[in-house]
Amino acid sequence: LLFKGQPIGGDRRLGPSLMVAPFFRLYGLLGMRLCFVFTRLALALGVVALVSTCFGNRWLGLGAGLVSIFNAHAFFTNYLSPPYLASLGVVWLLWLLLKCRQPVQEVLCGAVMGCLLCLENFFILWAVFFACWLYFSPQAEALTKFPPINKWKRVLRFGLGALVVRFSIVLWHVYAFGALWTDETQAGLPANAGFIHHLGPLAFRFNGMLQWPFASHIVHTPGYSSPVFLWIPLSIAQFLGIGLLALLPLGVLKLWGSENLGKWATTLLCGWVGSVYLFLGVQENWAYLKETYLALLLPVIIVFIAGGASLLMGKIVSTKMRAISGVGYLCFILIEIGRASCRERV
């Protein structure tokens, strides 16, 4: 696929193509189907692991894992697109960070981070965030009785793992484009492509339309009813439903009050959701971004929804009410499957 000029996703990004290539080479078109199954299964298992770690309930995690792959957005998304593959890596990276206790685990966290960097260059922003979390997390605090250099070693091992995985893509960028961080989709554009944006006294060029404060006033993409920072929560409510989304704040409170890494896990997950929302919320006129990059937010939001459901179910002692709740959950799955036949994939 790479050498015949037909990369996955319609552009020259290597990440998805590199993942699919071994399956396609070994099994042909069946390999493509195997990749679709693998990505959905791996995302569901990642959500199960994350919910089980945060709330200590595997059955709750199983339910959350099913919701992560049986919702309106998952049905309409290309499972081999960079955002969807990145969401898969993010879920497992968050789980690894919460479980990280040994040096080899820190290197593994870095390797997953390197995979994310191979998919999208902008993940370098979150590499800094995750490195800081490794330095200040409770696992690192346990090292304070040793020389402080041990906390820096955690960050260095994380960076080493990311660099080793990212190195092949770096070589490709230098060979093909003559630059380390050139985005494959932007490589063919002239140097003066894009628009001038301002942030205070700073001026920079960006190939797209940015929202306030990079613009003098609030703007929105023509054809869309609202700016992206409003469109994101409205779309999440549409994809998951108001009923499930109402459990989100309860899940945050549940996780914050839990004994097992409660406040630190909440900081990590909320930091991810909040930073991705800010990153996407200021970008306009990218229809592809609007639809598919919600995949970076939805799995973690579903984790919080699972926590809210756990808190709510803990208050229900009636067997009849528990049965009604279970039937309601099955109805949600069936409704989402039905909605899949009423909309085209994006």
Short mmCIF file of C-alpha atoms in Angstrom, two decimals:
data_model
loop_
_atom_site.label_atom_id
_atom_site.label_comp_id
_atom_site.label_asym_id
_atom_site.label_seq_id
_atom_site.Cartn_x
_atom_site.Cartn_y
_atom_site.Cartn_z
CA LEU A 1 0.00 0.00 0.00
CA LEU A 2 2.81 2.40 0.84
CA PHE A 3 4.83 1.87 -2.30
CA LYS A 4 1.88 1.76 -4.67
CA GLY A 5 0.89 5.26 -3.58
CA GLN A 6 -2.30 4.17 -1.83
CA PRO A 7 -1.77 4.87 1.90
CA ILE A 8 -4.63 4.34 4.32
CA GLY A 9 -6.71 7.46 4.90
CA GLY A 10 -6.05 9.13 1.53
CA ASP A 11 -2.85 10.99 2.52
CA ARG A 12 0.80 10.18 3.19
CA ARG A 13 0.64 9.57 6.92
CA LEU A 14 2.65 6.45 7.68
CA GLY A 15 1.22 5.38 11.04
CA PRO A 16 -1.98 3.60 9.90
CA SER A 17 -0.29 2.17 6.81
CA LEU A 18 2.58 0.72 8.83
CA MET A 19 0.09 -0.98 11.13
CA VAL A 20 -2.01 -2.46 8.34
CA ALA A 21 0.88 -3.46 6.04
CA PRO A 22 1.93 -6.71 7.86
CA PHE A 23 -1.67 -7.96 8.04
CA PHE A 24 -2.30 -7.09 4.40
CA ARG A 25 0.98 -8.68 3.28
CA LEU A 26 0.26 -11.94 5.11
CA TYR A 27 -3.50 -12.33 4.67
CA GLY A 28 -4.53 -10.00 1.84
CA LEU A 29 -7.99 -8.49 2.17
CA LEU A 30 -8.69 -10.75 5.13
CA GLY A 31 -5.89 -8.92 6.91
CA MET A 32 -7.82 -5.66 6.58
CA ARG A 33 -10.81 -7.28 8.27
CA LEU A 34 -8.54 -8.62 11.00
CA CYS A 35 -7.26 -5.09 11.59
CA PHE A 36 -10.82 -3.81 11.98
CA VAL A 37 -11.56 -6.53 14.54
CA PHE A 38 -8.26 -5.99 16.34
CA THR A 39 -8.71 -2.23 16.75
CA ARG A 40 -12.24 -2.53 18.14
CA LEU A 41 -11.32 -5.39 20.46
CA ALA A 42 -8.16 -3.66 21.70
CA LEU A 43 -10.04 -0.43 22.43
CA ALA A 44 -12.73 -2.28 24.36
CA LEU A 45 -10.13 -4.22 26.38
CA GLY A 46 -8.26 -1.00 27.10
CA VAL A 47 -11.40 0.62 28.48
CA VAL A 48 -12.09 -2.52 30.55
CA ALA A 49 -8.57 -2.37 32.01
CA LEU A 50 -8.79 1.36 32.73
CA VAL A 51 -12.18 1.12 34.44
CA SER A 52 -11.08 -1.91 36.45
CA THR A 53 -7.96 -0.05 37.64
CA CYS A 54 -9.83 3.14 38.52
CA PHE A 55 -12.93 1.63 40.14
CA GLY A 56 -11.99 -1.98 40.89
CA ASN A 57 -14.98 -3.50 39.09
CA ARG A 58 -14.37 -5.75 36.08
CA TRP A 59 -18.07 -6.17 35.27
CA LEU A 60 -18.44 -2.42 35.21
CA GLY A 61 -15.38 -2.29 32.97
CA LEU A 62 -16.94 -4.86 30.63
CA GLY A 63 -20.04 -2.70 30.30
CA ALA A 64 -17.94 0.39 29.61
CA GLY A 65 -15.89 -1.53 27.04
CA LEU A 66 -19.06 -2.50 25.18
CA VAL A 67 -20.28 1.10 25.19
CA SER A 68 -16.91 2.24 23.80
CA ILE A 69 -17.39 0.17 20.62
CA PHE A 70 -21.22 0.13 20.47
CA ASN A 71 -22.02 3.81 20.27
CA ALA A 72 -23.05 6.05 17.42
CA HIS A 73 -19.62 7.59 16.92
CA ALA A 74 -17.78 4.24 16.86
CA PHE A 75 -20.12 2.91 14.18
CA PHE A 76 -19.50 5.87 11.88
CA THR A 77 -15.72 6.19 12.29
CA ASN A 78 -13.01 4.67 10.13
CA TYR A 79 -11.33 2.30 12.60
CA LEU A 80 -7.99 2.54 10.78
CA SER A 81 -7.87 6.35 10.77
CA PRO A 82 -5.11 8.08 12.78
CA PRO A 83 -7.50 9.49 15.45
CA TYR A 84 -9.12 6.13 16.14
CA LEU A 85 -5.78 4.33 16.31
CA ALA A 86 -4.49 7.13 18.54
CA SER A 87 -7.46 6.73 20.90
CA LEU A 88 -6.53 3.06 21.21
CA GLY A 89 -2.96 3.98 22.17
CA VAL A 90 -4.10 6.71 24.58
CA VAL A 91 -6.35 4.37 26.55
CA TRP A 92 -3.57 1.83 27.03
CA LEU A 93 -1.04 4.55 27.82
CA LEU A 94 -3.26 5.99 30.55
CA TRP A 95 -3.66 2.51 32.01
CA LEU A 96 0.10 1.89 31.91
CA LEU A 97 0.79 5.22 33.62
CA LEU A 98 -1.56 4.30 36.47
CA LYS A 99 0.07 0.87 36.83
CA CYS A 100 3.66 2.03 36.27
CA ARG A 101 5.91 0.72 39.06
CA GLN A 102 9.04 -0.67 37.40
CA PRO A 103 11.64 0.70 34.95
CA VAL A 104 10.54 -1.63 32.15
CA GLN A 105 6.99 -0.28 32.48
CA GLU A 106 8.29 3.28 32.14
CA VAL A 107 10.09 2.33 28.91
CA LEU A 108 6.89 0.65 27.70
CA CYS A 109 4.93 3.84 28.41
CA GLY A 110 7.46 5.71 26.31
CA ALA A 111 7.15 3.16 23.50
CA VAL A 112 3.38 3.68 23.38
CA MET A 113 4.00 7.43 23.37
CA GLY A 114 6.35 6.89 20.42
CA CYS A 115 3.59 5.05 18.56
CA LEU A 116 1.28 8.02 19.13
CA LEU A 117 3.95 10.36 17.78
CA CYS A 118 4.17 8.16 14.70
CA LEU A 119 0.43 8.66 14.16
CA GLU A 120 0.27 12.41 14.80
CA ASN A 121 3.07 14.93 15.37
CA PHE A 122 1.00 17.05 17.75
CA PHE A 123 1.18 14.36 20.44
CA ILE A 124 4.51 15.93 21.41
CA LEU A 125 2.36 18.34 23.47
CA TRP A 126 1.08 15.49 25.62
CA ALA A 127 4.47 13.80 25.85
CA VAL A 128 5.47 16.70 28.11
CA PHE A 129 2.27 16.32 30.16
CA PHE A 130 2.75 12.57 30.66
CA ALA A 131 6.43 13.04 31.53
CA CYS A 132 5.48 15.56 34.22
CA TRP A 133 2.90 13.14 35.58
CA LEU A 134 5.53 10.42 35.82
CA TYR A 135 7.80 12.78 37.73
CA PHE A 136 5.21 13.96 40.27
CA SER A 137 2.99 10.85 40.56
CA PRO A 138 2.67 8.83 43.80
CA GLN A 139 4.96 6.15 42.39
CA ALA A 140 7.64 8.82 42.02
CA GLU A 141 6.94 10.19 45.49
CA ALA A 142 7.82 6.76 46.87
CA LEU A 143 11.34 7.38 45.52
CA THR A 144 11.93 10.52 47.56
CA LYS A 145 13.88 8.59 50.20
CA PHE A 146 16.38 7.79 47.44
CA PRO A 147 18.48 10.33 45.49
CA PRO A 148 16.24 12.74 43.48
CA ILE A 149 17.91 11.59 40.29
CA ASN A 150 15.68 8.48 40.44
CA LYS A 151 12.64 10.62 39.62
CA TRP A 152 14.44 12.04 36.60
CA LYS A 153 15.40 8.53 35.55
CA ARG A 154 11.71 7.71 35.20
CA VAL A 155 11.30 10.59 32.76
CA LEU A 156 14.47 9.63 30.87
CA ARG A 157 13.32 6.02 30.49
CA PHE A 158 9.96 7.30 29.22
CA GLY A 159 11.71 9.55 26.71
CA LEU A 160 14.04 6.76 25.61
CA GLY A 161 11.16 4.43 24.83
CA ALA A 162 9.41 7.15 22.81
CA LEU A 163 12.57 8.06 20.91
CA VAL A 164 13.38 4.47 19.93
CA VAL A 165 9.92 3.94 18.41
CA ARG A 166 9.77 7.37 16.82
CA PHE A 167 13.24 7.10 15.28
CA SER A 168 12.13 5.25 12.14
CA ILE A 169 9.57 7.97 11.33
CA VAL A 170 12.22 10.62 11.98
CA LEU A 171 14.46 8.97 9.40
CA TRP A 172 11.57 8.86 6.94
CA HIS A 173 10.84 12.57 7.43
CA VAL A 174 14.49 13.51 6.92
CA TYR A 175 14.70 11.34 3.81
CA ALA A 176 11.39 12.33 2.21
CA PHE A 177 10.84 15.90 3.39
CA GLY A 178 14.20 17.12 4.69
CA ALA A 179 12.80 18.00 8.12
CA LEU A 180 12.17 16.16 11.38
CA TRP A 181 8.67 17.37 12.23
CA THR A 182 7.11 17.97 8.83
CA ASP A 183 3.56 16.63 8.77
CA GLU A 184 3.03 14.31 5.84
CA THR A 185 -0.27 15.99 4.92
CA GLN A 186 1.39 19.43 4.80
CA ALA A 187 4.66 18.48 3.11
CA GLY A 188 3.57 19.42 -0.39
CA LEU A 189 2.32 22.89 0.53
CA PRO A 190 4.38 26.02 -0.09
CA ALA A 191 6.16 27.63 2.84
CA ASN A 192 3.74 30.56 2.87
CA ALA A 193 0.60 28.38 2.95
CA GLY A 194 -1.97 29.20 5.59
CA PHE A 195 -3.03 32.32 7.43
CA ILE A 196 -1.33 34.67 9.85
CA HIS A 197 -2.66 34.37 13.41
CA HIS A 198 -1.83 36.44 16.47
CA LEU A 199 -1.66 35.66 20.18
CA GLY A 200 -0.84 38.95 21.85
CA PRO A 201 2.43 40.19 20.37
CA LEU A 202 3.23 36.80 18.81
CA ALA A 203 2.44 36.11 15.15
CA PHE A 204 2.58 32.73 13.41
CA ARG A 205 1.30 31.01 10.28
CA PHE A 206 -1.21 28.15 10.46
CA ASN A 207 -2.91 26.28 7.61
CA GLY A 208 -6.41 26.71 8.96
CA MET A 209 -8.75 29.03 10.84
CA LEU A 210 -8.22 29.40 14.57
CA GLN A 211 -10.73 30.50 17.16
CA TRP A 212 -10.48 33.34 19.65
CA PRO A 213 -8.05 34.23 21.34
CA PHE A 214 -6.06 33.66 18.13
CA ALA A 215 -8.72 35.67 16.27
CA SER A 216 -10.05 39.10 17.14
CA HIS A 217 -13.56 37.71 17.75
CA ILE A 218 -15.42 34.40 18.01
CA VAL A 219 -15.68 32.70 14.61
CA HIS A 220 -17.19 29.47 13.35
CA THR A 221 -16.86 27.27 10.28
CA PRO A 222 -19.36 28.10 7.49
CA GLY A 223 -21.96 25.36 7.29
CA TYR A 224 -21.74 24.52 10.99
CA SER A 225 -24.28 25.92 13.41
CA SER A 226 -21.83 26.64 16.22
CA PRO A 227 -18.11 27.06 16.93
CA VAL A 228 -16.11 23.91 17.63
CA PHE A 229 -15.83 24.61 21.37
CA LEU A 230 -19.64 24.35 21.53
CA TRP A 231 -19.96 21.68 18.87
CA ILE A 232 -17.78 19.20 20.77
CA PRO A 233 -19.95 18.85 23.93
CA LEU A 234 -23.14 18.93 21.85
CA SER A 235 -21.86 16.13 19.61
CA ILE A 236 -20.74 14.04 22.58
CA ALA A 237 -24.22 14.42 24.04
CA GLN A 238 -25.68 13.35 20.71
CA PHE A 239 -23.43 10.30 20.40
CA LEU A 240 -23.77 9.05 23.99
CA GLY A 241 -27.12 10.51 25.03
CA ILE A 242 -27.97 12.93 27.81
CA GLY A 243 -28.80 10.07 30.19
CA LEU A 244 -25.31 8.58 30.07
CA LEU A 245 -23.56 11.94 29.93
CA ALA A 246 -25.33 12.99 33.14
CA LEU A 247 -23.30 10.32 34.95
CA LEU A 248 -19.99 11.97 34.01
CA PRO A 249 -19.68 14.39 36.96
CA LEU A 250 -20.66 11.60 39.34
CA GLY A 251 -17.83 9.51 37.91
CA VAL A 252 -15.33 12.31 38.47
CA LEU A 253 -16.41 12.58 42.11
CA LYS A 254 -16.30 8.79 42.51
CA LEU A 255 -12.75 8.58 41.17
CA TRP A 256 -11.56 11.60 43.17
CA GLY A 257 -12.76 9.99 46.41
CA SER A 258 -11.41 6.50 45.72
CA GLU A 259 -8.54 5.19 47.81
CA ASN A 260 -6.46 3.78 44.92
CA LEU A 261 -4.68 6.74 43.28
CA GLY A 262 -7.97 8.66 43.39
CA LYS A 263 -6.79 12.25 43.11
CA TRP A 264 -3.83 11.41 40.87
CA ALA A 265 -5.91 9.27 38.51
CA THR A 266 -8.54 12.01 38.33
CA THR A 267 -5.84 14.58 37.56
CA LEU A 268 -4.43 12.38 34.79
CA LEU A 269 -7.76 11.61 33.09
CA CYS A 270 -9.26 15.09 33.53
CA GLY A 271 -5.99 16.60 32.34
CA TRP A 272 -6.22 14.54 29.18
CA VAL A 273 -9.88 15.39 28.47
CA GLY A 274 -9.44 19.08 29.27
CA SER A 275 -6.28 19.55 27.23
CA VAL A 276 -7.66 17.73 24.18
CA TYR A 277 -10.83 19.82 24.38
CA LEU A 278 -8.80 23.04 24.45
CA PHE A 279 -6.61 21.81 21.60
CA LEU A 280 -9.56 20.96 19.37
CA GLY A 281 -11.83 23.78 20.53
CA VAL A 282 -9.72 26.54 18.99
CA GLN A 283 -9.52 24.89 15.55
CA GLU A 284 -12.13 25.69 12.93
CA ASN A 285 -12.82 24.65 9.30
CA TRP A 286 -11.47 21.11 9.71
CA ALA A 287 -14.49 18.88 9.10
CA TYR A 288 -12.35 15.72 9.35
CA LEU A 289 -11.01 16.91 12.68
CA LYS A 290 -14.46 17.71 13.98
CA GLU A 291 -15.86 14.25 13.37
CA THR A 292 -13.07 11.77 13.92
CA TYR A 293 -10.94 13.42 16.61
CA LEU A 294 -13.78 13.02 19.10
CA ALA A 295 -12.41 9.48 19.35
CA LEU A 296 -9.63 10.92 21.54
CA LEU A 297 -12.19 12.08 24.10
CA LEU A 298 -14.96 9.49 24.11
CA PRO A 299 -13.18 6.48 25.71
CA VAL A 300 -12.04 8.49 28.75
CA ILE A 301 -15.46 10.12 29.05
CA ILE A 302 -16.98 6.62 29.03
CA VAL A 303 -14.62 5.68 31.88
CA PHE A 304 -16.03 8.53 33.95
CA ILE A 305 -19.57 7.53 32.98
CA ALA A 306 -18.82 4.03 34.24
CA GLY A 307 -17.70 5.54 37.55
CA GLY A 308 -20.94 7.48 37.76
CA ALA A 309 -22.91 4.31 37.07
CA SER A 310 -20.95 2.56 39.83
CA LEU A 311 -21.79 5.31 42.29
CA LEU A 312 -25.43 5.25 41.29
CA MET A 313 -25.74 1.46 41.40
CA GLY A 314 -24.20 1.47 44.86
CA LYS A 315 -27.26 3.36 46.04
CA ILE A 316 -29.67 0.86 44.50
CA VAL A 317 -30.36 -2.06 46.79
CA SER A 318 -33.51 -3.31 45.08
CA THR A 319 -32.99 -6.31 42.82
CA LYS A 320 -35.88 -5.10 40.68
CA MET A 321 -34.23 -1.72 40.10
CA ARG A 322 -30.94 -3.40 39.22
CA ALA A 323 -32.76 -5.55 36.64
CA ILE A 324 -34.43 -2.44 35.18
CA SER A 325 -31.04 -0.76 34.94
CA GLY A 326 -29.63 -3.78 33.11
CA VAL A 327 -32.51 -3.77 30.63
CA GLY A 328 -31.96 -0.06 30.07
CA TYR A 329 -28.32 -0.69 29.28
CA LEU A 330 -29.21 -3.38 26.72
CA CYS A 331 -31.73 -1.00 25.16
CA PHE A 332 -28.96 1.58 24.77
CA ILE A 333 -26.81 -0.93 22.88
CA LEU A 334 -29.70 -1.92 20.59
CA ILE A 335 -30.62 1.71 19.91
CA GLU A 336 -27.03 2.54 18.99
CA ILE A 337 -26.89 -0.42 16.59
CA GLY A 338 -30.13 0.79 15.02
CA ARG A 339 -28.80 4.32 14.64
CA ALA A 340 -25.81 2.94 12.75
CA SER A 341 -28.05 2.04 9.82
CA CYS A 342 -29.44 5.58 9.63
CA ARG A 343 -26.22 7.50 9.01
CA GLU A 344 -23.26 7.23 6.69
CA ARG A 345 -19.77 6.59 8.02
CA VAL A 346 -17.42 9.58 8.36
#
